[in-house]
Amino acid sequence: MKIDLISILPEFFEALDLSLIGRAQQDGLLSIHRHNLREFTYDKHRSVDSPPAGGGAGMVMKPEPWALAMEHVLSRRETDPAGNSTQEHPVLIVPTPSGELFTQSRAEELSKKSHLVFAPGRFEGIDERFTSWAAERFDVRRLSIGDYVLNGGESAVIVMVEAITRLIPGVLGNEASLDEESHTDGLLEYPVYTKPAQWRGQHIPEILLSGNHARISAWRQTQAEERTQQIRPDLWQRYQSS
Ligand code: 6GU
């Protein structure tokens, strides 16, 4: 999978060179390219923002630097001898608190794509005309990571890249652990324990020491259901009706 990240703070994404995602890049499973949006500005101050049309608080990102950055990304794609792209439109993810909710099933869908481009805005967001322009060249998705507001989309990009890329075969050491996680089957994960069996006066649930895998599996299912009912009644309702 190829990933292009465009931002006025490209250093933000250095965290993606660490740990499993860093390893996946070294192994060639993933290539992540960071671009500085200011390199696509041509005025003296390299400005990327301007006051909102119609007035109001804050600043809005100008569409032109974003369009130039996207043209640069598109120019690096493979083309046939006639100059047409040989692949489907890349997916352009625009992180925004006003987007559709990014979920595990969205991560699964996106993990099967060959090229993702992320356009995290700062300030009050990007001029709406950029999105319409981009929709002719990209499969555009406006996505939010939850019902709260961040200063910019960069940390949301890190969240989404991590959730998406760990689903690419080979990125995780132990792929089986994917099946047992929270959200994969619509339930929160059951509680987990390790040695010692007694720690500061607390004991591991006895069934986990029984060696009876069928009973352990049934216990874990019950725990997952109880937890989901208590902590996430919204998920529980969806689980029951599915
Ligand atoms: Cl994707 N961006 C910003 N700025 N705030 C958010 C968000 C994204 N998702 C939730 N809050």
PDB file of N, CA and C and ligand atoms in Angstrom, residues 93-102 120-123 142-157 160, ligand 1:
ATOM      1  N   ILE A  93      -8.557  10.919   1.720  1.00  0.00           N
ATOM      2  CA  ILE A  93      -9.228  11.032   3.019  1.00  0.00           C
ATOM      3  C   ILE A  93      -9.017  12.432   3.568  1.00  0.00           C
ATOM      4  N   VAL A  94     -10.124  13.126   3.785  1.00  0.00           N
ATOM      5  CA  VAL A  94     -10.086  14.468   4.358  1.00  0.00           C
ATOM      6  C   VAL A  94     -10.594  14.356   5.803  1.00  0.00           C
ATOM      7  N   PRO A  95      -9.689  14.397   6.781  1.00  0.00           N
ATOM      8  CA  PRO A  95     -10.122  14.280   8.173  1.00  0.00           C
ATOM      9  C   PRO A  95     -10.832  15.560   8.598  1.00  0.00           C
ATOM     10  N   THR A  96     -11.990  15.418   9.171  1.00  0.00           N
ATOM     11  CA  THR A  96     -12.748  16.580   9.617  1.00  0.00           C
ATOM     12  C   THR A  96     -13.777  16.154  10.648  1.00  0.00           C
ATOM     13  N   PRO A  97     -13.988  16.986  11.702  1.00  0.00           N
ATOM     14  CA  PRO A  97     -15.003  16.610  12.687  1.00  0.00           C
ATOM     15  C   PRO A  97     -16.407  16.593  12.083  1.00  0.00           C
ATOM     16  N   SER A  98     -16.582  17.144  10.877  1.00  0.00           N
ATOM     17  CA  SER A  98     -17.906  17.110  10.250  1.00  0.00           C
ATOM     18  C   SER A  98     -18.047  15.959   9.257  1.00  0.00           C
ATOM     19  N   GLY A  99     -17.116  14.996   9.319  1.00  0.00           N
ATOM     20  CA  GLY A  99     -17.182  13.863   8.402  1.00  0.00           C
ATOM     21  C   GLY A  99     -17.966  12.688   8.945  1.00  0.00           C
ATOM     22  N   GLU A 100     -18.033  11.648   8.119  1.00  0.00           N
ATOM     23  CA  GLU A 100     -18.658  10.380   8.523  1.00  0.00           C
ATOM     24  C   GLU A 100     -17.741   9.710   9.555  1.00  0.00           C
ATOM     25  N   LEU A 101     -18.305   8.934  10.470  1.00  0.00           N
ATOM     26  CA  LEU A 101     -17.496   8.333  11.532  1.00  0.00           C
ATOM     27  C   LEU A 101     -16.575   7.231  10.994  1.00  0.00           C
ATOM     28  N   PHE A 102     -15.295   7.326  11.336  1.00  0.00           N
ATOM     29  CA  PHE A 102     -14.311   6.294  10.993  1.00  0.00           C
ATOM     30  C   PHE A 102     -14.464   5.130  11.970  1.00  0.00           C
ATOM     31  N   PRO A 120      -5.066  16.445   5.846  1.00  0.00           N
ATOM     32  CA  PRO A 120      -5.541  17.020   7.101  1.00  0.00           C
ATOM     33  C   PRO A 120      -5.416  18.534   7.102  1.00  0.00           C
ATOM     34  N   GLY A 121      -6.539  19.213   7.277  1.00  0.00           N
ATOM     35  CA  GLY A 121      -6.517  20.661   7.359  1.00  0.00           C
ATOM     36  C   GLY A 121      -6.267  21.116   8.786  1.00  0.00           C
ATOM     37  N   ARG A 122      -5.889  22.376   8.919  1.00  0.00           N
ATOM     38  CA  ARG A 122      -5.824  23.027  10.238  1.00  0.00           C
ATOM     39  C   ARG A 122      -6.831  24.166  10.185  1.00  0.00           C
ATOM     40  N   PHE A 123      -6.834  25.009  11.178  1.00  0.00           N
ATOM     41  CA  PHE A 123      -7.748  26.159  11.237  1.00  0.00           C
ATOM     42  C   PHE A 123      -9.203  25.684  11.123  1.00  0.00           C
ATOM     43  N   ARG A 142     -14.705  12.114   3.533  1.00  0.00           N
ATOM     44  CA  ARG A 142     -14.558  13.039   4.657  1.00  0.00           C
ATOM     45  C   ARG A 142     -14.834  12.231   5.919  1.00  0.00           C
ATOM     46  N   LEU A 143     -13.817  12.072   6.776  1.00  0.00           N
ATOM     47  CA  LEU A 143     -13.950  11.168   7.924  1.00  0.00           C
ATOM     48  C   LEU A 143     -13.594  11.855   9.237  1.00  0.00           C
ATOM     49  N   SER A 144     -14.353  11.545  10.270  1.00  0.00           N
ATOM     50  CA  SER A 144     -14.115  12.023  11.635  1.00  0.00           C
ATOM     51  C   SER A 144     -13.749  10.831  12.505  1.00  0.00           C
ATOM     52  N   ILE A 145     -12.865  11.043  13.481  1.00  0.00           N
ATOM     53  CA  ILE A 145     -12.533   9.915  14.371  1.00  0.00           C
ATOM     54  C   ILE A 145     -13.352   9.920  15.661  1.00  0.00           C
ATOM     55  N   GLY A 146     -14.264  10.853  15.834  1.00  0.00           N
ATOM     56  CA  GLY A 146     -15.097  10.816  17.039  1.00  0.00           C
ATOM     57  C   GLY A 146     -15.726  12.165  17.307  1.00  0.00           C
ATOM     58  N   ASP A 147     -16.611  12.192  18.284  1.00  0.00           N
ATOM     59  CA  ASP A 147     -17.370  13.410  18.550  1.00  0.00           C
ATOM     60  C   ASP A 147     -16.659  14.330  19.536  1.00  0.00           C
ATOM     61  N   TYR A 148     -15.558  14.892  19.074  1.00  0.00           N
ATOM     62  CA  TYR A 148     -14.795  15.880  19.836  1.00  0.00           C
ATOM     63  C   TYR A 148     -13.995  16.653  18.810  1.00  0.00           C
ATOM     64  N   VAL A 149     -13.401  17.776  19.220  1.00  0.00           N
ATOM     65  CA  VAL A 149     -12.709  18.618  18.239  1.00  0.00           C
ATOM     66  C   VAL A 149     -11.211  18.660  18.520  1.00  0.00           C
ATOM     67  N   LEU A 150     -10.421  18.424  17.489  1.00  0.00           N
ATOM     68  CA  LEU A 150      -8.961  18.506  17.556  1.00  0.00           C
ATOM     69  C   LEU A 150      -8.513  19.825  16.915  1.00  0.00           C
ATOM     70  N   ASN A 151      -7.268  20.218  17.177  1.00  0.00           N
ATOM     71  CA  ASN A 151      -6.760  21.456  16.564  1.00  0.00           C
ATOM     72  C   ASN A 151      -6.518  21.306  15.072  1.00  0.00           C
ATOM     73  N   GLY A 152      -6.315  20.079  14.645  1.00  0.00           N
ATOM     74  CA  GLY A 152      -6.064  19.820  13.227  1.00  0.00           C
ATOM     75  C   GLY A 152      -6.221  18.348  12.979  1.00  0.00           C
ATOM     76  N   GLY A 153      -6.202  17.956  11.713  1.00  0.00           N
ATOM     77  CA  GLY A 153      -6.467  16.559  11.382  1.00  0.00           C
ATOM     78  C   GLY A 153      -5.273  15.629  11.524  1.00  0.00           C
ATOM     79  N   GLU A 154      -4.076  16.177  11.861  1.00  0.00           N
ATOM     80  CA  GLU A 154      -2.866  15.334  11.843  1.00  0.00           C
ATOM     81  C   GLU A 154      -2.944  14.153  12.802  1.00  0.00           C
ATOM     82  N   SER A 155      -3.398  14.401  14.032  1.00  0.00           N
ATOM     83  CA  SER A 155      -3.444  13.265  14.966  1.00  0.00           C
ATOM     84  C   SER A 155      -4.514  12.262  14.534  1.00  0.00           C
ATOM     85  N   ALA A 156      -5.574  12.740  13.902  1.00  0.00           N
ATOM     86  CA  ALA A 156      -6.590  11.826  13.358  1.00  0.00           C
ATOM     87  C   ALA A 156      -5.989  10.966  12.247  1.00  0.00           C
ATOM     88  N   VAL A 157      -5.073  11.548  11.457  1.00  0.00           N
ATOM     89  CA  VAL A 157      -4.420  10.779  10.393  1.00  0.00           C
ATOM     90  C   VAL A 157      -3.612   9.638  11.003  1.00  0.00           C
ATOM     91  N   MET A 160      -5.968   6.912  12.013  1.00  0.00           N
ATOM     92  CA  MET A 160      -6.529   6.156  10.890  1.00  0.00           C
ATOM     93  C   MET A 160      -5.466   5.297  10.205  1.00  0.00           C
TER      94      MET A 160
HETATM   95 CL1  6GU B   1     -10.650  14.015  11.657  1.00  0.00          CL
HETATM   96  N1  6GU B   1     -10.263  16.402  12.678  1.00  0.00           N
HETATM   97  C1  6GU B   1     -10.420  17.326  13.641  1.00  0.00           C
HETATM   98  N2  6GU B   1      -9.845  18.518  13.505  1.00  0.00           N
HETATM   99  N3  6GU B   1     -11.116  17.121  14.734  1.00  0.00           N
HETATM  100  C2  6GU B   1     -11.667  15.905  14.863  1.00  0.00           C
HETATM  101  C3  6GU B   1     -11.548  14.909  13.900  1.00  0.00           C
HETATM  102  C4  6GU B   1     -10.825  15.196  12.806  1.00  0.00           C
HETATM  103  N4  6GU B   1     -12.232  13.825  14.306  1.00  0.00           N
HETATM  104  C5  6GU B   1     -12.748  14.154  15.464  1.00  0.00           C
HETATM  105  N5  6GU B   1     -12.429  15.407  15.807  1.00  0.00           N
END
